[in-house]
Short mmCIF file of C-alpha atoms in Angstrom, two decimals:
data_model
loop_
_atom_site.label_atom_id
_atom_site.label_comp_id
_atom_site.label_asym_id
_atom_site.label_seq_id
_atom_site.Cartn_x
_atom_site.Cartn_y
_atom_site.Cartn_z
CA MET A 292 0.00 0.00 0.00
CA ASN A 293 1.23 3.45 -0.81
CA GLY A 294 0.92 6.55 1.35
CA ALA A 295 -2.24 7.87 -0.25
CA LYS A 296 -4.05 4.61 0.24
CA ILE A 297 -3.03 4.35 3.87
CA ARG A 298 -4.19 7.88 4.48
CA GLN A 299 -7.49 7.10 2.82
CA CYS A 300 -7.86 4.01 4.99
CA ILE A 301 -7.22 6.00 8.16
CA ALA A 302 -9.60 8.76 7.09
CA PHE A 303 -12.37 6.28 6.36
CA SER A 304 -11.89 4.54 9.69
CA VAL A 305 -11.95 7.81 11.61
CA LEU A 306 -15.07 8.98 9.79
CA GLY A 307 -16.71 5.61 10.33
CA VAL A 308 -16.05 5.66 14.06
CA LEU A 309 -17.33 9.22 14.32
CA THR A 310 -20.53 8.27 12.51
CA LEU A 311 -20.97 5.34 14.84
CA ALA A 312 -20.46 7.68 17.75
CA ILE A 313 -23.57 9.52 16.64
CA VAL A 314 -25.68 6.41 16.25
CA VAL A 315 -24.69 4.78 19.54
CA PRO A 316 -26.08 7.40 21.97
CA ILE A 317 -29.38 7.53 20.08
CA LEU A 318 -29.69 3.77 20.19
CA LEU A 319 -28.76 3.70 23.88
CA VAL A 320 -31.40 6.27 24.74
CA MET A 321 -34.03 4.39 22.78
CA VAL A 322 -33.11 1.02 24.26
CA TYR A 323 -33.04 2.47 27.77
CA ILE A 324 -36.49 4.00 27.38
CA VAL A 325 -37.98 0.87 25.86
CA VAL A 326 -36.48 -1.49 28.43
CA ASN A 327 -37.62 0.64 31.37
CA GLY A 328 -40.95 1.76 30.02
CA ALA A 329 -42.38 -0.99 27.84
CA GLY A 330 -43.62 -2.93 30.85
CA ALA A 331 -46.00 -0.18 31.88
CA ILE A 332 -47.54 0.26 28.44
CA SER A 333 -50.99 -1.23 28.36
CA TRP A 334 -54.33 -0.53 26.73
CA GLU A 335 -55.45 1.21 29.89
CA PHE A 336 -52.29 3.33 30.01
CA LEU A 337 -52.94 4.59 26.49
CA THR A 338 -56.68 5.13 26.72
CA ALA A 339 -57.53 6.04 30.32
CA ALA A 340 -57.19 9.22 32.32
CA PRO A 341 -54.75 9.34 35.26
CA ARG A 342 -56.09 8.29 38.66
CA GLN A 343 -54.93 8.38 42.28
CA GLY A 344 -52.83 11.50 41.93
CA MET A 345 -51.32 10.22 38.65
CA LYS A 346 -49.95 7.11 40.32
CA ALA A 347 -52.34 4.92 38.36
CA GLY A 348 -54.51 5.02 35.30
CA GLY A 349 -53.33 6.24 31.93
CA ILE A 350 -52.09 9.27 30.03
CA PHE A 351 -54.83 9.56 27.41
CA PRO A 352 -55.58 13.27 28.08
CA ALA A 353 -51.90 14.10 27.70
CA ILE A 354 -51.67 12.21 24.40
CA VAL A 355 -54.70 14.01 23.05
CA GLY A 356 -53.36 17.31 24.37
CA THR A 357 -50.03 16.91 22.62
CA ILE A 358 -51.72 15.90 19.35
CA LEU A 359 -54.03 18.92 19.56
CA LEU A 360 -51.09 21.22 20.23
CA VAL A 361 -49.15 19.83 17.28
CA VAL A 362 -52.13 20.24 14.96
CA GLY A 363 -52.78 23.73 16.29
CA THR A 364 -49.15 24.68 15.87
CA MET A 365 -49.18 23.38 12.31
CA LEU A 366 -52.35 25.31 11.44
CA PHE A 367 -50.65 28.57 12.34
CA SER A 368 -47.02 28.00 11.46
CA LEU A 369 -47.24 26.08 8.18
CA PRO A 370 -49.17 28.61 6.09
CA LEU A 371 -47.38 31.55 7.66
CA GLY A 372 -43.95 29.95 7.32
CA VAL A 373 -44.37 28.75 3.75
CA LEU A 374 -45.90 32.01 2.55
CA SER A 375 -43.12 34.01 4.20
CA ALA A 376 -40.56 31.85 2.45
CA VAL A 377 -42.37 32.27 -0.87
CA TYR A 378 -42.34 36.02 -0.36
CA LEU A 379 -38.65 36.08 0.55
CA VAL A 380 -37.51 33.84 -2.31
CA GLU A 381 -39.91 34.66 -5.12
CA TYR A 382 -41.00 38.23 -4.63
CA ALA A 383 -38.79 40.24 -2.30
CA HIS A 384 -36.00 42.39 -3.62
CA ASP A 385 -32.69 42.30 -1.86
CA ASN A 386 -32.90 45.41 0.28
CA LEU A 387 -32.50 46.52 3.86
CA PHE A 388 -36.03 45.44 4.76
CA THR A 389 -35.72 41.86 3.51
CA ARG A 390 -32.26 41.53 5.00
CA LEU A 391 -33.76 42.59 8.31
CA ILE A 392 -36.43 39.90 7.95
CA LYS A 393 -33.86 37.24 7.14
CA LEU A 394 -31.74 38.30 10.09
CA SER A 395 -34.76 38.12 12.39
CA VAL A 396 -35.56 34.61 11.19
CA VAL A 397 -32.04 33.46 11.94
CA ASN A 398 -32.08 35.09 15.36
CA LEU A 399 -35.50 33.73 16.27
CA SER A 400 -34.12 30.21 16.02
CA GLY A 401 -31.51 31.07 18.64
CA ILE A 402 -33.96 32.18 21.33
CA PRO A 403 -34.30 29.77 24.27
CA SER A 404 -37.69 28.10 24.44
CA ILE A 405 -38.46 29.43 27.91
CA VAL A 406 -38.30 32.93 26.48
CA TYR A 407 -40.94 31.95 23.92
CA GLY A 408 -42.94 30.64 26.86
CA LEU A 409 -42.74 33.95 28.69
CA PHE A 410 -43.55 35.88 25.54
CA GLY A 411 -46.54 33.65 24.83
CA PHE A 412 -47.73 34.09 28.40
CA THR A 413 -47.65 37.89 28.33
CA MET A 414 -48.81 38.23 24.72
CA PHE A 415 -51.49 35.58 24.25
CA VAL A 416 -52.54 34.62 27.76
CA ILE A 417 -52.65 38.06 29.30
CA LEU A 418 -52.67 40.77 26.66
CA LEU A 419 -55.00 39.05 24.19
CA HIS A 420 -57.06 37.42 26.94
CA PHE A 421 -56.82 33.92 25.48
CA GLY A 422 -56.13 32.62 29.00
CA THR A 423 -54.16 29.47 29.60
CA SER A 424 -55.51 27.67 26.58
CA ILE A 425 -54.86 25.46 23.58
CA LEU A 426 -55.02 28.59 21.41
CA ALA A 427 -52.34 30.40 23.42
CA GLY A 428 -50.13 27.31 23.57
CA SER A 429 -50.45 26.59 19.86
CA LEU A 430 -49.63 30.18 18.94
CA THR A 431 -46.58 30.16 21.21
CA LEU A 432 -45.33 26.89 19.76
CA ALA A 433 -46.09 28.16 16.25
CA ILE A 434 -43.88 31.21 16.73
CA MET A 435 -41.13 28.97 18.04
CA SER A 436 -41.50 26.67 14.99
CA LEU A 437 -41.52 29.45 12.41
CA PRO A 438 -37.77 29.95 11.94
CA VAL A 439 -37.11 26.32 11.08
CA ILE A 440 -40.11 26.13 8.75
CA ILE A 441 -39.15 29.36 7.01
CA THR A 442 -35.50 28.39 6.66
CA ALA A 443 -36.30 24.91 5.34
CA SER A 444 -38.95 26.24 2.96
CA LYS A 445 -36.59 28.93 1.72
CA GLU A 446 -33.92 26.39 0.95
CA ALA A 447 -36.44 24.09 -0.72
CA LEU A 448 -37.68 26.93 -2.92
CA GLU A 449 -34.18 28.09 -3.75
CA SER A 450 -33.21 24.58 -4.84
CA VAL A 451 -35.90 24.54 -7.53
CA PRO A 452 -34.02 25.21 -10.79
CA ASP A 453 -34.49 28.76 -12.03
CA THR A 454 -35.15 27.39 -15.53
CA TYR A 455 -38.59 26.19 -14.38
CA ARG A 456 -39.49 29.74 -13.47
CA GLU A 457 -38.07 31.07 -16.71
CA ILE A 458 -40.03 28.52 -18.78
CA SER A 459 -43.24 29.32 -16.98
CA LEU A 460 -42.81 33.10 -17.22
CA SER A 461 -41.79 32.88 -20.87
CA LEU A 462 -45.09 31.14 -21.63
CA GLY A 463 -46.97 34.09 -20.22
CA ALA A 464 -47.74 32.69 -16.79
CA THR A 465 -48.05 35.26 -14.05
CA ARG A 466 -45.66 35.25 -11.15
CA TRP A 467 -48.13 33.59 -8.81
CA GLN A 468 -49.02 30.92 -11.40
CA THR A 469 -45.32 30.26 -11.79
CA VAL A 470 -44.88 29.81 -8.05
CA ARG A 471 -48.04 27.75 -7.77
CA TYR A 472 -47.43 25.33 -10.66
CA CYS A 473 -43.71 25.38 -11.39
CA VAL A 474 -42.00 26.01 -8.06
CA LEU A 475 -44.07 24.91 -5.04
CA PRO A 476 -44.79 21.36 -6.27
CA TYR A 477 -41.06 20.69 -6.49
CA ALA A 478 -40.32 22.31 -3.14
CA ILE A 479 -42.93 20.38 -1.16
CA PRO A 480 -40.63 17.49 -0.11
CA GLY A 481 -38.14 19.93 1.40
CA ILE A 482 -40.87 22.01 3.03
CA LEU A 483 -42.39 18.88 4.56
CA THR A 484 -39.09 17.79 6.01
CA GLY A 485 -38.53 21.13 7.70
CA THR A 486 -42.09 21.33 8.95
CA VAL A 487 -42.10 17.90 10.52
CA LEU A 488 -38.71 18.55 12.05
CA SER A 489 -39.91 21.67 13.79
CA LEU A 490 -43.28 20.17 14.73
CA SER A 491 -41.49 17.22 16.31
CA ARG A 492 -39.56 19.68 18.36
CA ALA A 493 -42.75 21.53 19.27
CA ALA A 494 -44.34 18.26 20.37
CA GLY A 495 -41.53 17.64 22.83
CA GLU A 496 -41.08 21.14 24.24
CA THR A 497 -42.05 21.85 27.84
CA ALA A 498 -41.00 25.43 28.44
CA PRO A 499 -43.25 27.18 25.87
CA ILE A 500 -46.37 25.38 27.10
CA LEU A 501 -45.54 25.69 30.77
CA PHE A 502 -47.38 29.00 31.29
CA THR A 503 -49.54 29.03 28.20
CA VAL A 504 -51.55 25.82 28.08
CA ALA A 505 -50.29 22.86 30.07
CA ALA A 506 -52.44 21.60 32.90
CA PHE A 507 -50.87 19.98 35.94
CA TYR A 508 -53.67 17.52 36.42
CA LEU A 509 -56.78 17.56 34.25
CA PRO A 510 -58.16 14.06 33.79
CA ARG A 511 -60.65 14.93 31.05
CA LEU A 512 -60.58 15.97 27.43
CA PRO A 513 -60.69 19.67 26.45
CA ARG A 514 -64.03 21.14 25.38
CA GLY A 515 -62.69 23.88 23.09
CA VAL A 516 -59.69 25.93 22.03
CA PHE A 517 -59.90 28.06 25.15
CA ASP A 518 -59.53 25.02 27.41
CA GLN A 519 -56.34 23.87 29.08
CA VAL A 520 -54.93 20.45 28.27
CA MET A 521 -52.36 18.12 29.68
CA ALA A 522 -49.40 17.53 27.39
CA LEU A 523 -46.93 14.65 27.31
CA PRO A 524 -43.67 16.56 27.92
CA TYR A 525 -45.11 18.58 30.79
CA HIS A 526 -46.80 15.51 32.26
CA LEU A 527 -43.48 13.73 32.10
CA TYR A 528 -41.84 16.61 33.92
CA VAL A 529 -44.57 16.63 36.55
CA ILE A 530 -44.56 12.93 37.33
CA SER A 531 -40.77 12.78 37.32
CA THR A 532 -40.11 15.71 39.62
CA GLN A 533 -43.23 17.20 41.16
CA VAL A 534 -45.16 14.26 42.53
CA PRO A 535 -43.46 11.95 44.99
CA ASN A 536 -43.62 8.17 44.92
CA ILE A 537 -44.60 7.67 41.31
CA PRO A 538 -43.18 4.47 39.85
CA LEU A 539 -40.24 5.28 37.57
CA GLU A 540 -41.73 2.90 35.06
CA LEU A 541 -44.59 5.32 34.42
CA SER A 542 -42.17 8.11 33.51
CA PHE A 543 -40.36 5.90 31.05
CA ALA A 544 -43.61 4.67 29.56
CA THR A 545 -44.73 8.29 29.07
CA ALA A 546 -41.39 9.08 27.44
CA LEU A 547 -41.80 6.07 25.19
CA VAL A 548 -45.23 7.26 24.06
CA LEU A 549 -43.87 10.76 23.34
CA VAL A 550 -40.95 9.39 21.34
CA GLY A 551 -43.30 7.03 19.53
CA LEU A 552 -45.60 9.90 18.62
CA VAL A 553 -42.74 11.93 17.18
CA PHE A 554 -41.51 8.87 15.33
CA LEU A 555 -44.97 8.39 13.84
CA MET A 556 -44.96 11.98 12.61
CA ASN A 557 -41.62 11.48 10.97
CA LEU A 558 -42.89 8.34 9.31
CA VAL A 559 -45.87 10.16 7.85
CA SER A 560 -43.57 12.83 6.45
CA ILE A 561 -41.33 10.22 4.88
CA PHE A 562 -44.29 8.69 3.08
CA LEU A 563 -45.59 12.07 1.96
CA ARG A 564 -42.15 13.00 0.71
CA ALA A 565 -41.84 9.81 -1.29
CA HIS A 566 -45.29 10.43 -2.74
CA TYR A 567 -44.40 13.92 -3.93
CA ARG A 568 -41.00 12.90 -5.25
CA LYS A 569 -42.68 10.33 -7.46
CA LYS A 570 -44.65 13.09 -9.14
CA ARG A 571 -41.48 14.64 -10.43
CA LEU A 572 -40.64 12.96 -13.69
CA TRP A 573 -37.10 12.43 -14.74
CA MET B 279 -41.22 48.69 -46.68
CA VAL B 280 -43.30 45.69 -45.73
CA ASP B 281 -45.32 45.43 -42.59
CA ALA B 282 -43.05 45.63 -39.52
CA ILE B 283 -44.22 43.60 -36.52
CA ILE B 284 -41.43 44.71 -34.21
CA LYS B 285 -39.67 48.04 -34.26
CA THR B 286 -36.95 49.11 -31.86
CA THR B 287 -35.93 52.73 -31.64
CA ASP B 288 -32.66 53.76 -30.04
CA LEU B 289 -32.70 50.75 -27.71
CA ASN B 290 -30.03 50.86 -24.99
CA SER B 291 -29.69 48.07 -22.44
CA PHE B 292 -27.70 48.03 -19.25
CA PHE B 293 -26.82 45.41 -16.69
CA GLY B 294 -25.83 47.62 -13.79
CA SER B 295 -23.32 49.99 -15.35
CA VAL B 296 -22.38 47.66 -18.20
CA GLN B 297 -24.02 48.61 -21.46
CA ALA B 298 -25.08 45.52 -23.41
CA LEU B 299 -26.93 47.18 -26.26
CA LYS B 300 -26.06 50.52 -27.85
CA GLY B 301 -28.73 52.40 -29.74
CA ILE B 302 -30.34 49.56 -31.65
CA ASN B 303 -32.70 50.64 -34.42
CA LEU B 304 -34.19 47.63 -36.09
CA GLU B 305 -37.40 46.48 -37.73
CA VAL B 306 -38.56 42.91 -37.89
CA GLN B 307 -40.97 42.14 -40.71
CA ARG B 308 -44.03 39.99 -40.33
CA ASN B 309 -43.49 36.31 -41.16
CA GLU B 310 -39.80 36.64 -41.87
CA ILE B 311 -37.00 34.67 -40.31
CA LEU B 312 -34.49 37.20 -39.09
CA GLY B 313 -31.04 35.83 -38.33
CA VAL B 314 -29.00 37.55 -35.62
CA ILE B 315 -25.31 36.73 -35.70
CA GLY B 316 -22.26 37.97 -33.89
CA PRO B 317 -19.56 36.77 -31.52
CA SER B 318 -20.14 36.09 -27.82
CA ASN B 319 -20.96 39.13 -25.73
CA SER B 320 -22.15 41.05 -28.74
CA GLY B 321 -25.60 41.62 -27.26
CA LYS B 322 -27.55 39.12 -29.40
CA THR B 323 -29.22 37.37 -26.49
CA THR B 324 -29.85 40.61 -24.63
CA PHE B 325 -31.56 41.94 -27.74
CA LEU B 326 -33.70 38.82 -27.98
CA ARG B 327 -34.67 38.83 -24.33
CA ALA B 328 -35.48 42.54 -24.52
CA LEU B 329 -38.25 41.64 -26.94
CA ASN B 330 -40.19 39.67 -24.32
CA ARG B 331 -38.82 41.58 -21.35
CA LEU B 332 -37.14 38.52 -19.83
CA ASN B 333 -34.09 40.72 -19.23
CA TYR B 334 -36.02 42.34 -16.41
CA ARG B 335 -35.66 39.13 -14.41
CA VAL B 336 -32.16 40.42 -13.70
CA ARG B 337 -32.59 43.01 -10.97
CA SER B 338 -29.81 45.30 -12.20
CA TYR B 339 -31.25 45.48 -15.72
CA SER B 340 -32.40 48.76 -17.17
CA GLN B 341 -33.33 49.91 -20.62
CA THR B 342 -33.93 53.10 -22.57
CA GLY B 343 -35.48 53.63 -25.96
CA GLU B 344 -38.61 52.12 -27.37
CA ILE B 345 -39.76 48.74 -28.60
CA LEU B 346 -43.01 48.49 -30.51
CA LEU B 347 -44.94 45.29 -31.08
CA ASP B 348 -47.72 45.76 -33.63
CA GLY B 349 -47.31 49.49 -33.06
CA GLN B 350 -47.82 49.18 -29.31
CA ASP B 351 -45.13 50.10 -26.80
CA LEU B 352 -43.97 47.02 -24.84
CA LYS B 353 -44.09 49.05 -21.65
CA ALA B 354 -47.84 49.38 -22.09
CA ILE B 355 -48.36 45.61 -22.38
CA ARG B 356 -48.54 43.44 -19.28
CA ASP B 357 -45.66 40.95 -19.12
CA ASN B 358 -47.85 37.86 -19.20
CA VAL B 359 -49.81 39.17 -22.19
CA LEU B 360 -46.63 40.11 -24.02
CA ARG B 361 -45.00 36.74 -23.44
CA LYS B 362 -48.05 34.97 -24.75
CA LYS B 363 -47.50 36.87 -28.01
CA VAL B 364 -43.71 36.61 -28.06
CA GLY B 365 -42.48 33.11 -27.23
CA ILE B 366 -38.90 32.01 -26.74
CA ILE B 367 -36.90 28.85 -27.29
CA PHE B 368 -33.86 28.65 -25.02
CA ALA B 369 -30.34 27.58 -25.88
CA LEU B 370 -30.47 24.20 -24.20
CA PRO B 371 -33.70 22.25 -24.42
CA GLN B 372 -35.51 23.06 -21.21
CA VAL B 373 -38.46 20.88 -20.42
CA LEU B 374 -40.44 20.75 -17.19
CA PRO B 375 -40.14 17.54 -15.15
CA VAL B 376 -43.63 16.43 -16.13
CA THR B 377 -45.05 14.41 -19.02
CA ILE B 378 -44.78 15.34 -22.68
CA PHE B 379 -48.48 16.18 -22.69
CA GLU B 380 -48.31 18.35 -19.58
CA ASN B 381 -45.34 20.28 -20.95
CA VAL B 382 -47.38 21.41 -23.95
CA ALA B 383 -50.62 21.80 -21.98
CA TYR B 384 -49.00 24.02 -19.35
CA GLY B 385 -49.30 27.26 -21.33
CA PRO B 386 -52.94 26.82 -22.37
CA LYS B 387 -53.81 25.90 -18.78
CA VAL B 388 -52.30 29.01 -17.23
CA HIS B 389 -54.16 31.02 -19.82
CA GLY B 390 -57.39 29.62 -18.52
CA LEU B 391 -58.19 26.78 -20.89
CA THR B 392 -59.72 23.97 -18.85
CA HIS B 393 -61.89 22.12 -21.33
CA ARG B 394 -60.21 18.75 -21.70
CA GLU B 395 -61.01 18.25 -25.37
CA GLN B 396 -59.78 21.71 -26.30
CA VAL B 397 -56.52 21.14 -24.44
CA ASP B 398 -56.10 17.77 -26.17
CA TRP B 399 -56.68 19.43 -29.51
CA ILE B 400 -54.20 22.24 -28.89
CA VAL B 401 -51.54 19.81 -27.69
CA GLU B 402 -51.97 17.69 -30.81
CA GLU B 403 -51.95 20.66 -33.18
CA SER B 404 -48.91 22.19 -31.54
CA LEU B 405 -46.96 18.96 -31.62
CA LYS B 406 -47.89 18.50 -35.29
CA LYS B 407 -46.73 22.02 -36.16
CA ALA B 408 -43.46 21.34 -34.34
CA SER B 409 -43.05 18.12 -36.39
CA LEU B 410 -42.99 16.02 -33.26
CA TRP B 411 -46.47 14.47 -33.19
CA ASP B 412 -45.60 11.30 -35.12
CA GLU B 413 -42.68 10.58 -32.82
CA VAL B 414 -44.52 11.04 -29.53
CA LYS B 415 -48.22 10.44 -30.15
CA ASP B 416 -48.11 7.01 -28.51
CA ARG B 417 -46.26 8.11 -25.41
CA LEU B 418 -47.68 11.47 -24.44
CA ASN B 419 -47.78 10.41 -20.80
CA GLN B 420 -44.11 9.63 -20.57
CA PRO B 421 -41.67 12.00 -18.87
CA ALA B 422 -40.50 14.69 -21.27
CA VAL B 423 -36.92 14.29 -20.10
CA LYS B 424 -36.85 10.84 -21.70
CA LEU B 425 -36.90 12.44 -25.17
CA SER B 426 -33.69 13.07 -27.08
CA GLY B 427 -32.21 16.57 -27.08
CA GLY B 428 -33.56 17.35 -30.54
CA GLN B 429 -37.01 16.07 -29.65
CA GLN B 430 -36.95 18.08 -26.43
CA GLN B 431 -36.13 21.22 -28.38
CA ARG B 432 -39.05 20.62 -30.74
CA LEU B 433 -41.20 19.93 -27.68
CA CYS B 434 -40.19 23.38 -26.45
CA ILE B 435 -41.33 24.80 -29.79
CA ALA B 436 -44.65 22.95 -29.47
CA ARG B 437 -45.03 24.29 -25.93
CA THR B 438 -44.46 27.83 -27.20
CA LEU B 439 -46.86 27.34 -30.12
CA ALA B 440 -49.55 26.09 -27.75
CA VAL B 441 -50.08 29.57 -26.29
CA GLY B 442 -50.61 31.04 -29.76
CA PRO B 443 -47.70 33.45 -30.21
CA GLU B 444 -47.12 35.85 -33.10
CA VAL B 445 -43.36 35.94 -32.72
CA ILE B 446 -40.98 33.12 -31.81
CA LEU B 447 -37.52 33.95 -30.53
CA TYR B 448 -34.78 31.35 -30.77
CA ASP B 449 -31.72 31.76 -28.55
CA GLU B 450 -29.07 29.56 -30.18
CA PRO B 451 -31.59 26.72 -30.31
CA SER B 452 -29.25 24.11 -31.76
CA SER B 453 -26.23 24.72 -29.58
CA GLY B 454 -26.81 21.40 -27.80
CA LEU B 455 -27.94 19.40 -30.82
CA ASP B 456 -26.31 17.06 -33.33
CA PRO B 457 -26.39 17.94 -37.06
CA ILE B 458 -29.39 15.72 -37.86
CA SER B 459 -31.49 17.12 -35.03
CA THR B 460 -30.39 20.59 -36.11
CA ALA B 461 -31.56 19.92 -39.66
CA LYS B 462 -34.97 18.79 -38.37
CA LEU B 463 -35.23 21.90 -36.24
CA GLU B 464 -34.42 24.09 -39.23
CA ASP B 465 -37.05 22.26 -41.32
CA THR B 466 -39.59 22.94 -38.58
CA MET B 467 -38.68 26.62 -38.63
CA GLN B 468 -39.28 26.77 -42.40
CA GLN B 469 -42.70 25.16 -41.96
CA LEU B 470 -43.64 27.71 -39.29
CA LYS B 471 -42.81 30.61 -41.59
CA ALA B 472 -46.31 30.88 -42.97
CA ASP B 473 -47.86 31.70 -39.60
CA TYR B 474 -45.15 33.16 -37.40
CA THR B 475 -42.44 35.77 -37.29
CA GLN B 476 -39.20 34.16 -36.17
CA ILE B 477 -35.97 35.63 -34.87
CA LEU B 478 -33.00 33.31 -34.70
CA VAL B 479 -29.97 34.21 -32.63
CA THR B 480 -27.13 31.91 -33.49
CA ASN B 481 -23.40 31.52 -33.09
CA ASN B 482 -23.43 29.36 -36.17
CA THR B 483 -23.18 31.69 -39.15
CA LYS B 484 -23.85 28.82 -41.55
CA GLN B 485 -27.15 28.20 -39.82
CA ALA B 486 -28.11 31.83 -40.25
CA SER B 487 -27.27 31.65 -43.95
CA ARG B 488 -29.33 28.47 -44.38
CA VAL B 489 -32.42 29.56 -42.49
CA SER B 490 -32.82 33.32 -42.46
CA GLU B 491 -34.01 35.75 -45.11
CA ARG B 492 -32.51 38.79 -43.54
CA CYS B 493 -29.61 38.87 -41.18
CA ALA B 494 -28.40 41.27 -38.52
CA PHE B 495 -24.78 41.39 -37.41
CA PHE B 496 -24.19 42.49 -33.82
CA LEU B 497 -20.80 43.44 -32.44
CA MET B 498 -20.07 44.71 -28.93
CA GLY B 499 -23.64 45.81 -28.39
CA GLU B 500 -23.99 47.58 -31.72
CA LEU B 501 -26.03 46.63 -34.73
CA VAL B 502 -23.30 46.79 -37.36
CA GLU B 503 -25.25 45.74 -40.40
CA LEU B 504 -28.70 44.50 -41.35
CA GLY B 505 -29.60 43.27 -44.80
CA PRO B 506 -30.79 40.39 -46.95
CA THR B 507 -28.91 37.27 -45.88
CA ASP B 508 -27.42 36.81 -49.37
CA GLN B 509 -25.96 40.24 -49.28
CA ILE B 510 -24.59 39.92 -45.74
CA PHE B 511 -22.80 36.74 -46.69
CA THR B 512 -21.57 37.72 -50.15
CA LYS B 513 -21.24 41.50 -50.27
CA PRO B 514 -21.23 42.84 -46.71
CA GLN B 515 -21.16 46.64 -46.60
CA ASP B 516 -19.12 46.87 -43.43
CA LYS B 517 -15.54 45.70 -43.09
CA ARG B 518 -16.28 44.22 -39.62
CA THR B 519 -19.11 42.06 -40.98
CA ASP B 520 -16.79 40.79 -43.68
CA ASP B 521 -14.13 39.97 -41.11
CA TYR B 522 -16.59 38.06 -38.94
CA ILE B 523 -18.26 35.93 -41.60
CA THR B 524 -14.99 35.07 -43.26
CA GLY B 525 -13.77 33.86 -39.90
CA ARG B 526 -11.10 36.41 -39.15
CA PHE B 527 -12.45 36.65 -35.60
CA GLY B 528 -15.29 35.41 -33.46
#
């Protein structure tokens, strides 16, 4: 073997080990959660409300709460995020104003989630009188999700070849028709990926929902958007730290359900992505 | 003088501070094939894209002077209306990543045609006019990218024809094609002569001499000479034209 080949061998080994080093912790976490929590998962656990000060019963209200929050977050953040990205990529000129917007988007993603929580509390709960509610929580989570959705959508739109736009415009299509028929369809896979990524994060966040929606103990389903709900991450926090003498198994089972929910969302996005990729013919 | 469909008066084009066209005065006659020749960076493509305002996609672009289409100032025509009348074929065949049918049907659809039978009819007619129908009629639902380069370029012509233009601009349409595909493309252009005004920008002077009736020679943003193609190629009036077509530069 000559020097170049040896160097290549070493480089490959180092890169391989590093890659493995990423996979191992994830696997360990998963295995640990499954091993410790799987025993407590039962039909009752998934479909019943908590009983006896959360020491028994299930986590159904928290599952429903988290799903409602994710859907609510998506309703606000997806249209707003995608349309902002369309504006920035397809319409906006490069000037001070748009640079300010882009800078804000980047900076928004660096804000700690507890700050979003405080903002949501003062803005939606108090100032707009939404109270501690699904609406306030969804809006708070939506604002937190926006930067990732905008950034991912922007990149997806920018990766659509400019020739598609030129073809469409040269045939007399208007700008909006061009975006609608020749750009967005090809950007959807990328937009989906970014959206699901940020929604997964929203599903698992505790801080933003702490003051805006999450109920400590509410063993019933919400009656409307102005109702509080329990949510999986906050419930997990509560039973792990706030209530004494709760079997550890219950915490791990709750974690397992949360991780499973996020995993399910990712799975849906993978299928959607594959579906839209198939539409593109080449 | 015969009926002029396009008339430019003192047309100056700028990309930022760089002037790409210098005082172009030119008339394009209805149903002619006008060849536009000249070396790279002579302003040919800028001239072509000024005619359907595609230059304005570049943010730094600006333009002075006047361009008339059918006696109407381009500035007074909405971009999407103008581009329906003035179609363009790009240098490399550029098809959308959809089926052959959808490529041609795209234009009619954005212009509001929804009736299935009408769309079918337009697609068929356009493909026939572009001499592509016989080659693709059995596989209209296949991806357009599966076609050969020459077929793709004729598909682009069909797609342009489908919106019913008056003028077709060609921006070095055979630069990516082999000689046989090029010959087919040139045949197609001859067949379209009866119904359309065509402007052919080309780096290939031989192509201009084969296809066009009149020819314009551009150099460094100036229109050096415009005349019947025979004359340009046999008795050019300007020394620079002579130098270019005899291959002394370019």
